[in-house]
XYZ file of C-alpha atoms in Angstrom:
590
model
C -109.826 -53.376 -90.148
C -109.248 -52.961 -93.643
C -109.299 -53.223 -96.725
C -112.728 -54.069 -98.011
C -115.445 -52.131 -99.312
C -115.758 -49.053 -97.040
C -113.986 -46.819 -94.868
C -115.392 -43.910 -93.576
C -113.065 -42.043 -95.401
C -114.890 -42.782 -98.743
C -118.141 -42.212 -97.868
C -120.263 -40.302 -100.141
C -121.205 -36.650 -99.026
C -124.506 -36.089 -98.443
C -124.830 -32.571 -99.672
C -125.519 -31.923 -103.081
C -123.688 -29.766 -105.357
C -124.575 -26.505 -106.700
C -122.983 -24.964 -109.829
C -121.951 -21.456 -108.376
C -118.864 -20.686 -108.829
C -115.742 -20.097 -106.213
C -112.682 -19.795 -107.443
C -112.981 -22.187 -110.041
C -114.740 -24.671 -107.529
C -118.305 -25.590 -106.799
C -120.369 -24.319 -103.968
C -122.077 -26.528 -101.576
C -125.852 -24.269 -101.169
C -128.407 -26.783 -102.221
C -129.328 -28.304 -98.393
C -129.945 -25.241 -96.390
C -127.813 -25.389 -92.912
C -130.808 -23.950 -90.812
C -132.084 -27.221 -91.128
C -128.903 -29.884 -91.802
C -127.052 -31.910 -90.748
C -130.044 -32.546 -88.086
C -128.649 -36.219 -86.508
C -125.488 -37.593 -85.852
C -125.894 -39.665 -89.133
C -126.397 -36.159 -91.126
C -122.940 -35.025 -89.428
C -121.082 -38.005 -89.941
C -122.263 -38.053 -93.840
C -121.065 -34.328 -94.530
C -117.420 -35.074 -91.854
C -116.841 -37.952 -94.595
C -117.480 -35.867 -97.170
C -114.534 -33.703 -95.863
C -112.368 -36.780 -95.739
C -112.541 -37.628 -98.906
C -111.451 -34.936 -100.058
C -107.901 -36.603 -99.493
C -108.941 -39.528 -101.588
C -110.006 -37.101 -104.539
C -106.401 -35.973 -104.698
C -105.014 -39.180 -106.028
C -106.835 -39.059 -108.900
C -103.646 -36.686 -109.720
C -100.709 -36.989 -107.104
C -98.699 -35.669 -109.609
C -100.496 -32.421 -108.994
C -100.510 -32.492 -104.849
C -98.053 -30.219 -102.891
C -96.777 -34.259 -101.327
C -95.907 -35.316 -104.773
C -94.022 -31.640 -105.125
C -92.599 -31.936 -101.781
C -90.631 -35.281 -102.579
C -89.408 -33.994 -105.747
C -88.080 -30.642 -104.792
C -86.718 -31.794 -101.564
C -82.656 -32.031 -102.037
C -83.082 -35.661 -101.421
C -85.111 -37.029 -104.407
C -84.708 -36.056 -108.183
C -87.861 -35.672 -110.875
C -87.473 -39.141 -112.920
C -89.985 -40.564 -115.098
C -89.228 -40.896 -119.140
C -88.539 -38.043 -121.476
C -92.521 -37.083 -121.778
C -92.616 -37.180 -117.796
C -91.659 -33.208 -117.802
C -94.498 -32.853 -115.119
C -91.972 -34.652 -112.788
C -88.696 -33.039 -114.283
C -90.325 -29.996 -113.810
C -91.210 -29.744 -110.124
C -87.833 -31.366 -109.240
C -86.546 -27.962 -110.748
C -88.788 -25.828 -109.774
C -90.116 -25.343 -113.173
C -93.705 -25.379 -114.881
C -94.371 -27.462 -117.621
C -98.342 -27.098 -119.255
C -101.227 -24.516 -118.603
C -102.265 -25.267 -115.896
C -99.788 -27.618 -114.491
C -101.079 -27.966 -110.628
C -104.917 -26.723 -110.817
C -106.640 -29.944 -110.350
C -104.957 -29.961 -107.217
C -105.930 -26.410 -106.239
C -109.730 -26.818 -107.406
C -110.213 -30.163 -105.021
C -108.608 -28.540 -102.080
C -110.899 -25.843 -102.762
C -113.602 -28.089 -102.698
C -112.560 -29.723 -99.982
C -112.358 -26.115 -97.899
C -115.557 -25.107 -99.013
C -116.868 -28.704 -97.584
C -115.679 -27.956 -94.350
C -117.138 -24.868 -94.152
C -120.236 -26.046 -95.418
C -120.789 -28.221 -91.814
C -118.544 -25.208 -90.082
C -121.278 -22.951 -90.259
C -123.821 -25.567 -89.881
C -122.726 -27.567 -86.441
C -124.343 -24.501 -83.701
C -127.823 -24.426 -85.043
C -127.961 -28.179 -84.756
C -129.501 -30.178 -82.210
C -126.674 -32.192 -81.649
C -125.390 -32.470 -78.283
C -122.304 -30.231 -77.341
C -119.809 -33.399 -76.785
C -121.282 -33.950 -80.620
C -120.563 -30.556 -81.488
C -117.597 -30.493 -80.493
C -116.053 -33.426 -82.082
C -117.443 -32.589 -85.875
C -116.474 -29.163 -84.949
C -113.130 -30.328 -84.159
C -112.350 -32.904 -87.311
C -113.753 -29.911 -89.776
C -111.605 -27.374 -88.636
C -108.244 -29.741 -88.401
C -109.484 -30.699 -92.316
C -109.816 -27.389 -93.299
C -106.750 -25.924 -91.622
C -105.043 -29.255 -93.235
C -105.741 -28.457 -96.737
C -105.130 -24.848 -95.776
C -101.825 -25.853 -95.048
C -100.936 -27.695 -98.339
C -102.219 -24.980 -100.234
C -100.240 -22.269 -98.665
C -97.262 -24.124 -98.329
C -97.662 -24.649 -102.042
C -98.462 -21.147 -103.553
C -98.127 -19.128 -100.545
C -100.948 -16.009 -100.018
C -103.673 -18.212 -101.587
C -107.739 -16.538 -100.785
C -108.567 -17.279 -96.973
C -112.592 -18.813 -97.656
C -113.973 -19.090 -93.759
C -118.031 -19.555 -94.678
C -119.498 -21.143 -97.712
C -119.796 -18.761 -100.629
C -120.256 -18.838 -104.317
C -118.621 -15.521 -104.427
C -115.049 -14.531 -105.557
C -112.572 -14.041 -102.889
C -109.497 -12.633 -103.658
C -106.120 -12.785 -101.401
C -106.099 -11.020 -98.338
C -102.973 -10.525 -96.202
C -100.607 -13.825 -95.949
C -100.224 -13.327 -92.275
C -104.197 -13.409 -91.847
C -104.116 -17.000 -93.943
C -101.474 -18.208 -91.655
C -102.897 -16.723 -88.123
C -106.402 -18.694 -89.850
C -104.498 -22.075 -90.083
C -102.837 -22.263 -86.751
C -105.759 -21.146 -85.162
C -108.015 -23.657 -86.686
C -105.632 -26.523 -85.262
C -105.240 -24.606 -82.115
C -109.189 -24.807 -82.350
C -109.365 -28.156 -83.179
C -106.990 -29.382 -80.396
C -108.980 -27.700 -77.521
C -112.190 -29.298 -79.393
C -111.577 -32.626 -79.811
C -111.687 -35.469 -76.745
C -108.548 -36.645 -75.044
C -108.628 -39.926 -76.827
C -106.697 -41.432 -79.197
C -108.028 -42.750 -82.525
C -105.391 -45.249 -83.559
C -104.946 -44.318 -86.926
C -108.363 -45.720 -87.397
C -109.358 -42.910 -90.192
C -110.314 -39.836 -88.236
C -108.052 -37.179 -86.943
C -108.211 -37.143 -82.590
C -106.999 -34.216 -80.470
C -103.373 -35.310 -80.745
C -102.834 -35.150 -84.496
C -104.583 -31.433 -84.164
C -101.975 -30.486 -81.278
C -98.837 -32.332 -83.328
C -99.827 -30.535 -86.774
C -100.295 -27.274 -85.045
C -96.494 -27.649 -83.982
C -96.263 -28.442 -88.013
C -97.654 -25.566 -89.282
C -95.596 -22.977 -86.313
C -92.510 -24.346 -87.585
C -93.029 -23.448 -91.235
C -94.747 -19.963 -90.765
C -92.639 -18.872 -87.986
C -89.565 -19.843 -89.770
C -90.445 -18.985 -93.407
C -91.902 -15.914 -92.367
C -89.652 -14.609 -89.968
C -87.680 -12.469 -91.422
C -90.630 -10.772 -93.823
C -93.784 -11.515 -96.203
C -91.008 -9.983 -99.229
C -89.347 -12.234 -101.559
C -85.994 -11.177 -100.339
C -87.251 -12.221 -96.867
C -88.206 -15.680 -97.722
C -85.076 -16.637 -99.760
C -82.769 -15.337 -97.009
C -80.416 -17.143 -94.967
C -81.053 -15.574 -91.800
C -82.875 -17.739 -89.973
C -84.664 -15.792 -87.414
C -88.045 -17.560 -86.364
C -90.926 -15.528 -84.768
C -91.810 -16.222 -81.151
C -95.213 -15.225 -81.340
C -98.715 -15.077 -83.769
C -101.612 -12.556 -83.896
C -104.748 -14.805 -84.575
C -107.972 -13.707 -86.333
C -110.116 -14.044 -82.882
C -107.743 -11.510 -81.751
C -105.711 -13.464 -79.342
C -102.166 -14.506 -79.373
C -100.365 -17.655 -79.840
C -96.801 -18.081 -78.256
C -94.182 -20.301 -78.832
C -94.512 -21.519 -75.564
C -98.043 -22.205 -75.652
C -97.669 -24.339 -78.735
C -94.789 -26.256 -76.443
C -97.510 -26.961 -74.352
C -99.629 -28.268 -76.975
C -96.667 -30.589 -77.980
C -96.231 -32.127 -74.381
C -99.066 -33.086 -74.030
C -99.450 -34.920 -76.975
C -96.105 -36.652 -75.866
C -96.960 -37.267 -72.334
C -100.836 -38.211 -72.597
C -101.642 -39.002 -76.371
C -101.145 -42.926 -76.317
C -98.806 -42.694 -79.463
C -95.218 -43.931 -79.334
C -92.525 -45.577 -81.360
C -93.001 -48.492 -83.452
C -90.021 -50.354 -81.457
C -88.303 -51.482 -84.975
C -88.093 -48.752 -87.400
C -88.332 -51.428 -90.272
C -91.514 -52.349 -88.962
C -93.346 -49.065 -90.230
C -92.845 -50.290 -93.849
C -95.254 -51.852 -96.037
C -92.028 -54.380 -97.515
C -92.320 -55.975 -93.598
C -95.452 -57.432 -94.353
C -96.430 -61.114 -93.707
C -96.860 -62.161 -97.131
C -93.434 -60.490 -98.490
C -91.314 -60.623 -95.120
C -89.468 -64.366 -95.520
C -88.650 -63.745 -98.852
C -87.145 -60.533 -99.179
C -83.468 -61.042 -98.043
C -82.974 -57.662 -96.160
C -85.848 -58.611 -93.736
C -85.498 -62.410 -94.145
C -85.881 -64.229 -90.325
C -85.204 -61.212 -88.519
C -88.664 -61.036 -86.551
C -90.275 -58.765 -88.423
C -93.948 -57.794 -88.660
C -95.470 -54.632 -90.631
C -97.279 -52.658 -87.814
C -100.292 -52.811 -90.398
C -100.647 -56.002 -91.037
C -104.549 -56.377 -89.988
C -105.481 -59.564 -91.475
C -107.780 -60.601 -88.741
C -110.024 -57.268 -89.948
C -109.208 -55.463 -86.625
C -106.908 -52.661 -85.919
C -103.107 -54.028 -85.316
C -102.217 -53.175 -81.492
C -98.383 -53.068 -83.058
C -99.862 -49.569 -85.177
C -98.541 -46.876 -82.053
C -96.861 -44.586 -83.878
C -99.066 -43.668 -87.193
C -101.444 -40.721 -86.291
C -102.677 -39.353 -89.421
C -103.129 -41.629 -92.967
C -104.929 -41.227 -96.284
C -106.724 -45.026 -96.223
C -107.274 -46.676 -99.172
C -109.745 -49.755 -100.449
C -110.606 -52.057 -103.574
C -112.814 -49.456 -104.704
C -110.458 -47.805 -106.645
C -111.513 -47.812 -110.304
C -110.984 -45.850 -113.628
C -115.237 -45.536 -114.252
C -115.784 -43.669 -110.989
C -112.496 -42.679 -109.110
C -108.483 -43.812 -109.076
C -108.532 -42.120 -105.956
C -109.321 -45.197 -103.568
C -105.861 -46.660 -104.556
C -102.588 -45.276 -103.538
C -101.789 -43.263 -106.334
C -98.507 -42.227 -104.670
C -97.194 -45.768 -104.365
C -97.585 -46.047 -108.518
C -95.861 -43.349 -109.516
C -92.636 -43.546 -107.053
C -92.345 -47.267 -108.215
C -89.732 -48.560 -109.968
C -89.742 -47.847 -113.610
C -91.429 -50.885 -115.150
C -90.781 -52.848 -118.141
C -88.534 -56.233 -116.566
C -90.191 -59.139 -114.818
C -90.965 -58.697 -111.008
C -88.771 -61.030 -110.199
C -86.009 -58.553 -110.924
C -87.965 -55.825 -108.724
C -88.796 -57.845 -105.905
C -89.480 -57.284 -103.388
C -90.684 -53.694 -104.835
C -93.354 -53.276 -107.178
C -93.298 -51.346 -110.462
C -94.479 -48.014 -111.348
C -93.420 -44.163 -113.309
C -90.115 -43.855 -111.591
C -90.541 -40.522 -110.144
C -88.501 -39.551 -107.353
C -85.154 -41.477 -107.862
C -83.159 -41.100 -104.735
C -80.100 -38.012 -105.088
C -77.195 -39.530 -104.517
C -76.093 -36.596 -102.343
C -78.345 -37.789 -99.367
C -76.611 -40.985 -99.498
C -73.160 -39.568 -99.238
C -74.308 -36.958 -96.644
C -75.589 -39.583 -94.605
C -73.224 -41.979 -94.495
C -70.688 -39.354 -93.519
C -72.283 -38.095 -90.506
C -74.240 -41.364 -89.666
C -72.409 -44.588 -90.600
C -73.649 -47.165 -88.719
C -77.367 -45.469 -89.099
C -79.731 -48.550 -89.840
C -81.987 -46.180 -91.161
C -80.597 -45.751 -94.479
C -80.965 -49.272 -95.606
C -84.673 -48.921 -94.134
C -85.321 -46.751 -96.170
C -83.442 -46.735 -99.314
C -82.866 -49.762 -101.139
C -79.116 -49.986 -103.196
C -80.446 -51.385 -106.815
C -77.297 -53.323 -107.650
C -78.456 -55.461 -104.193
C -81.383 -56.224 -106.151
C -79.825 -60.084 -107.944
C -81.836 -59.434 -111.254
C -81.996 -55.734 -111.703
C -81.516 -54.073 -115.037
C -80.742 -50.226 -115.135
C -82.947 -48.522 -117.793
C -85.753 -51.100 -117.133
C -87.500 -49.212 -119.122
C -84.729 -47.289 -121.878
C -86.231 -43.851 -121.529
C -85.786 -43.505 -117.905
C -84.167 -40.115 -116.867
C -82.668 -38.690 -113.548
C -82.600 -42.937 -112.684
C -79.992 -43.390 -109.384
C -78.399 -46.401 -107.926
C -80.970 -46.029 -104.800
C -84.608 -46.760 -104.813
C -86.465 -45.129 -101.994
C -88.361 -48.221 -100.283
C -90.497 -46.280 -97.500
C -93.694 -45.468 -99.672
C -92.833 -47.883 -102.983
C -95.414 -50.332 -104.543
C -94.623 -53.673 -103.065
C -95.002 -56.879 -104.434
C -94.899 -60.735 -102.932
C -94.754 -64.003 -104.205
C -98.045 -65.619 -104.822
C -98.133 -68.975 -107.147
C -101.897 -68.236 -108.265
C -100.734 -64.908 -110.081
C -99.189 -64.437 -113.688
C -95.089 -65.196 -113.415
C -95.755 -66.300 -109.463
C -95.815 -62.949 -108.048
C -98.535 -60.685 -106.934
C -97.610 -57.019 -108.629
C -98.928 -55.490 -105.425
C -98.895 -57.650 -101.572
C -102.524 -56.083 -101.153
C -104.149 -58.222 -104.005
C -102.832 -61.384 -101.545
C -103.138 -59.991 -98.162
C -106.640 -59.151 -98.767
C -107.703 -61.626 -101.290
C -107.922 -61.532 -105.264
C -111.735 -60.922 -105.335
C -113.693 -57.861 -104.885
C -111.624 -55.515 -106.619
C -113.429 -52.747 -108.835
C -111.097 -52.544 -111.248
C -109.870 -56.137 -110.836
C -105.916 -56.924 -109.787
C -103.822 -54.112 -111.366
C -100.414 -52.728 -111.103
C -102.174 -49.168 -111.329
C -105.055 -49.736 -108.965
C -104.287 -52.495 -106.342
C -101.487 -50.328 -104.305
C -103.738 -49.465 -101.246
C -101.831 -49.346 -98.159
C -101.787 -46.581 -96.267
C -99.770 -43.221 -97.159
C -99.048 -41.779 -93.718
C -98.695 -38.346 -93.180
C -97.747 -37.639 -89.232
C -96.390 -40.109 -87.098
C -95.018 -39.981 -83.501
C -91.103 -39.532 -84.631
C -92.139 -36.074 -85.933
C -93.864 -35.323 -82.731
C -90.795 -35.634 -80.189
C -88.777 -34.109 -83.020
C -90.987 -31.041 -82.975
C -90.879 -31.162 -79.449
C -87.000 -30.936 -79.332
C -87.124 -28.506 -81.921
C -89.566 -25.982 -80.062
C -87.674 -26.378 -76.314
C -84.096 -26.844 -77.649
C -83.436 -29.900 -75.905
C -82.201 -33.775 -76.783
C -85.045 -35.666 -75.086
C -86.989 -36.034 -78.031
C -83.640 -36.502 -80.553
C -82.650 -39.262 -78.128
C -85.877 -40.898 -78.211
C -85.450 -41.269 -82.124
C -81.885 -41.934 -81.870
C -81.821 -44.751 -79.828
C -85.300 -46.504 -81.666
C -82.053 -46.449 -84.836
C -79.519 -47.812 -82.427
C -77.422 -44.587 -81.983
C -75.782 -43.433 -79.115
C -77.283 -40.183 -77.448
C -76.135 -36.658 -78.422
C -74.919 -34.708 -75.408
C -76.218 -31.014 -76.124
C -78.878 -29.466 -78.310
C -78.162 -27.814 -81.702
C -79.929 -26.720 -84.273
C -77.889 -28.542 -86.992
C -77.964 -32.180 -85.020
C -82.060 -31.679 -84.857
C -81.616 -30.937 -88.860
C -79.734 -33.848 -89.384
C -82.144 -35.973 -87.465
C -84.594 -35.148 -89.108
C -83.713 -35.097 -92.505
C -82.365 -39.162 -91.514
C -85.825 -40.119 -89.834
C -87.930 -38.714 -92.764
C -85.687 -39.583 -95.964
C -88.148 -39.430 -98.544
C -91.678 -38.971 -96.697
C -92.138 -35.417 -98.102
C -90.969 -33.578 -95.004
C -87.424 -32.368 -95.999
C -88.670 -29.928 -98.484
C -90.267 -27.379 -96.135
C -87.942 -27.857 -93.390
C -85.350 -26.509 -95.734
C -87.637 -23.564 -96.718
C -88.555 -22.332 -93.579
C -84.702 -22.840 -91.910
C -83.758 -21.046 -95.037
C -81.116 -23.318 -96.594
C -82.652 -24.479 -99.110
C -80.974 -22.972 -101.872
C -77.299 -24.216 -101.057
C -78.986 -27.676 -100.077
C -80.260 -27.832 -103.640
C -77.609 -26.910 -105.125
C -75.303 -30.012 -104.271
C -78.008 -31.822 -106.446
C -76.020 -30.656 -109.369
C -73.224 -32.444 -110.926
C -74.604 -35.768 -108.847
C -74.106 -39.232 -110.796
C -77.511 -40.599 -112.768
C -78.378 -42.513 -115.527
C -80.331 -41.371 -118.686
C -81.988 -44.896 -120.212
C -79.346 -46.952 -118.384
C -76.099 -44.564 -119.611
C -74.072 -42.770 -117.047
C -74.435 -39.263 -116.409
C -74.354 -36.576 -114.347
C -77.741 -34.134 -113.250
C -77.464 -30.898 -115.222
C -79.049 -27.278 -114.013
C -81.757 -26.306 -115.851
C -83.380 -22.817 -115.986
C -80.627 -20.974 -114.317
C -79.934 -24.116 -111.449
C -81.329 -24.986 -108.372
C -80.590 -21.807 -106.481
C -81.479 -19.697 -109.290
C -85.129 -20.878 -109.080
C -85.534 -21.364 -105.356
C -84.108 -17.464 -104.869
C -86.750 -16.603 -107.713
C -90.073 -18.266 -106.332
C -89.021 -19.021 -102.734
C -90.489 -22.431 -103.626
C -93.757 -21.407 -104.189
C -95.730 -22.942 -107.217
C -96.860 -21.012 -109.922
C -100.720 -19.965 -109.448
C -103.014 -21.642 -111.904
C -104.170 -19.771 -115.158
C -107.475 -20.378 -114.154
C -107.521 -18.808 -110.723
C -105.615 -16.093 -112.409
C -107.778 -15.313 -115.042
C -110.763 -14.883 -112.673
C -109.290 -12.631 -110.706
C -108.207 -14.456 -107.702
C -105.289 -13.867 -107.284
C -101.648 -12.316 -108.842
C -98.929 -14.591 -109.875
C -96.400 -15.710 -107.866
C -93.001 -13.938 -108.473
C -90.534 -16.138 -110.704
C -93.219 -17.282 -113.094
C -94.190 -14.961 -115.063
C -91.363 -15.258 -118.197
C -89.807 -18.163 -120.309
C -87.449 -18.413 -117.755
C -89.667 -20.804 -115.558
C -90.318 -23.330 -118.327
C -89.184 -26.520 -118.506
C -88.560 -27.405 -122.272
C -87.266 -31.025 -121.285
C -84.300 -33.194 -120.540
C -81.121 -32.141 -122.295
């Protein structure tokens, strides 16, 4: 199936670029849409133009509301080395630089602008309406997509609906949100009832499981108010019901409905071993690593025989990589992610192994650990998906002496990973792809930086029948998980045990951080961060409160990010409350 030269993902868009400007982004104008896309090879040009828009984001993950959502999550610290303030920074909920996130809001806006590029285009096509529908469907789950990041990110960002080279400024956050829902409500009535595997494009299922996403969040976060006070509350006191732009309205219940049927009909299930979903599982790493050594295991991705892996049931949505990644046209065909959460370098792989090496951002908190093991002993989870560094025989802490925030525990769902491989410097391979898929054909030849290109998943089934207990208050879906880990059943629904699960099933995939937010405890969960037991270049310590604390900052910002400079100097938009004094620097470790 994968990974050679193309994927439909990074295909190049057929529209050219204009120089207008929109909010600090380009306008697409130059191909008029009376007249284009006019075949199904036109349409399927622009739709992968879309896509890559989440390819064009790795060129700085650092940047992405994912990368932000690990590190400000209770569960994962900043990391890096002393200069890595970017990191420190968002694990605080700090800025560091002018400009600190804009790259990521300029591509999103690019992306946005993209979709509505073939938006506006699709009726006046002579495509046929089953054609229609299903470009019509992918476009508006994209844009709603990066709607969603962006909001989630800075909150009342400008809603953009048509292509336009002309300034929008914010409108009402409620609009933006009614927008985003819809469009996945939109896309999930659109869109065929057939699965697509995980095979690159979105289906109806991933539309109906991320409109269940983005309910949660708004109806939660926003229930109580659009105010500051409102947000940073702990009342948690979720709206049942959402006006939408076309004037209709959207009901808890009807997004239930939505939900069921992606459970009941989709195709999607449970990888049957939750080690299985991790890249460290795969064939040419498997035997040697001793956690997964002649257990039976198989990586539900492993696809050597260039076809998609039947075992792949539970992935819906993934950013796919390929060897095209390169530093003379784009980094963003590798898994940029995988880099920087890697362990920080500087020792021999063999003392990594089976994980790869990276920037060290994200270090496991050590509070999640202790949490978890308190309510969840015998949870096999937590050795899934967080690797204990003293287990590792050759480890050194400080691998690298400037490394800051470093913890005992390595998270091991989303690392680089490496594998033995006697044709390779030392006798390993620093990344399993460059074996798996064969040491030729790489653009920017076999690289620690580069060669990381397994997939970074961003829904899968687990969240689906989580959401679905979540929305009906009920322990069908939380049972469904539960017993995939080897736990007994929970009798009754409650809101904490469907917190709990959740924060267990997810550890460290960039979910926990608005699922605090919009249940509105984020600011006492991020608070027990403080005080926890780290390392600074291999010496004990503890983490220290910066800026004010945790708390301080959440109840300041809500979590929001600051606004760029350069969508604030344009008029755009006002900056975000919280950011606007030396108080929401970050100076550096201390």
């Amino acid at each position: 199936m994968k990974k050679v030269l193309n994927i439909v993902s990074v295909s190049l868009l057929s529209l050219s670029l204009a120089s207008c400007s929109l909010n600090g982004v380009e306008n697409i104008t130059e191909q008029s849409t009376a007249n284009f896309p006019a075949t199904d090879d036109d349409a399927e040009s622009v739709l992968a133009g879309i896509y890559q828009n989440l390819n064009q984001i790795n060129q700085y993950p650092q940047e992405s509301f994912l990368y932000y959502s690990f590190l400000a999550s209770d569960d994962q610290l900043g990391g890096g080395g002393p200069n890595d303030k970017l990191m420190q920074a968002e694990d605080m909920l700090c800025n560091y630089g002018a400009n600190m996130t804009n790259d990521f809001w300029t591509v999103r806006y690019r992306g946005i602008n993209s979709a509505n590029t073939l938006i506006q285009a699709l009726p006046n096509t002579k495509l046929t309406d089953a054609q229609k529908n299903q470009y019509m469907g992918e476009a508006l789950f994209l844009r709603a997509f990066y709607y969603y990041e962006l909001a989630s990110m800075y909150g009342n960002v400008p809603l953009i609906t048509v292509p336009t080279g002309t300034l929008v400024q914010q409108g009402k956050v409620t609009v933006l949100w009614g927008q985003i829902i819809q469009d996945f409500r939109d896309a999930a009535d659109l869109l065929p009832a057939v699965s697509t595997h995980n095979n690159g494009h979105v289906d109806k299922y991933c539309a109906e499981a991320m409109l269940a996403r983005a309910w949660l969040f708004y109806t939660g976060m926003y229930g109580d108010g659009t105010a500051l006070k409102d947000l940073t509350s702990t009342v948690y006191k979720p709206l049942t019901s959402v006006a939408l732009p076309d004037g209709k309205t959207l009901t808890k219940q009807d997004v239930s409905k939505y939900i069921d049927d992606c459970v009941n009909n989709s195709g999607y299930s449970l990888v049957p071993d939750y080690r299985n979903l991790w890249a460290y599982t795969n064939r040419c790493t498997v035997n040697d690593y001793p956690y997964t050594k002649g257990k039976g295991l198989k990586w539900c991705q492993d696809d050597e025989k260039e076809k998609h892996n039947a075992d792949d049931v539970e992935n819906m949505f993934a950013i796919k990589f390929n060897k095209l990644a390169s530093w003379n046209t784009t980094i963003g065909y590798g898994n940029g992610y995988a880099l920087h959460l890697g362990i920080r370098g500087g020792q021999d792989y063999a003392n990594t192994f089976p994980f790869g090496q990276g920037w060290g951002a994200g270090p496991v908190a050590p509070n999640l650990i202790s949490d978890w093991k308190a309510a969840e002993p015998n949870d096999m989870r937590r050795d899934a998906s967080i690797q204990l560094l003293s287990e590792l025989p050759n480890y050194k802490k400080g691998g690298w002496s400037d490394y800051v925030q470093e913890t005992d525990y390595f998270e091991k769902k989303l690392a680089p990973v490496t594998c033995k491989d006697l044709s390779q410097s030392g006798g390993f391979a620093c990344c399993f792809e460059v074996t798996m898929y064969g040491a030729s054909g790489w653009s920017n030849g076999v690289n620690m930086q580069t060669s990381n290109i397994h997939d970074l998943v961003l829904l899968r089934f687990a969240d689906v029948l989580l959401m679905q207990s979540e929305l009906e208050e009920n322990v069908s879906g939380i049972n469904r998980v539960r017993a995939r880990a080897g736990l007994a059943p929970i009798g009754g629904y409650s809101l904490t045990a469907l917190q709990n699960e959740r924060r267990w099933e997810f550890a460290c995939e960039g979910l926990r951080w608005n699922d605090i937010r919009r249940w509105h405890i984020a600011a006492a969960a991020l608070t027990r961060q403080i005080n926890q037991p780290i390392y600074i270049a291999g010496e004990a310590s503890e983490n220290k409160a910066h800026n004010g604390g945790y708390a301080a900052r959440y109840n300041a910002t809500a979590g929001f990010m600051k606004m760029p400079d350069n969508a604030i100097s344009i008029g755009s938009v006002v900056q975000n409350e919280g950011w606007s004094d030396n108080s929401s620097e970050y100076t550096g470790w201390r």
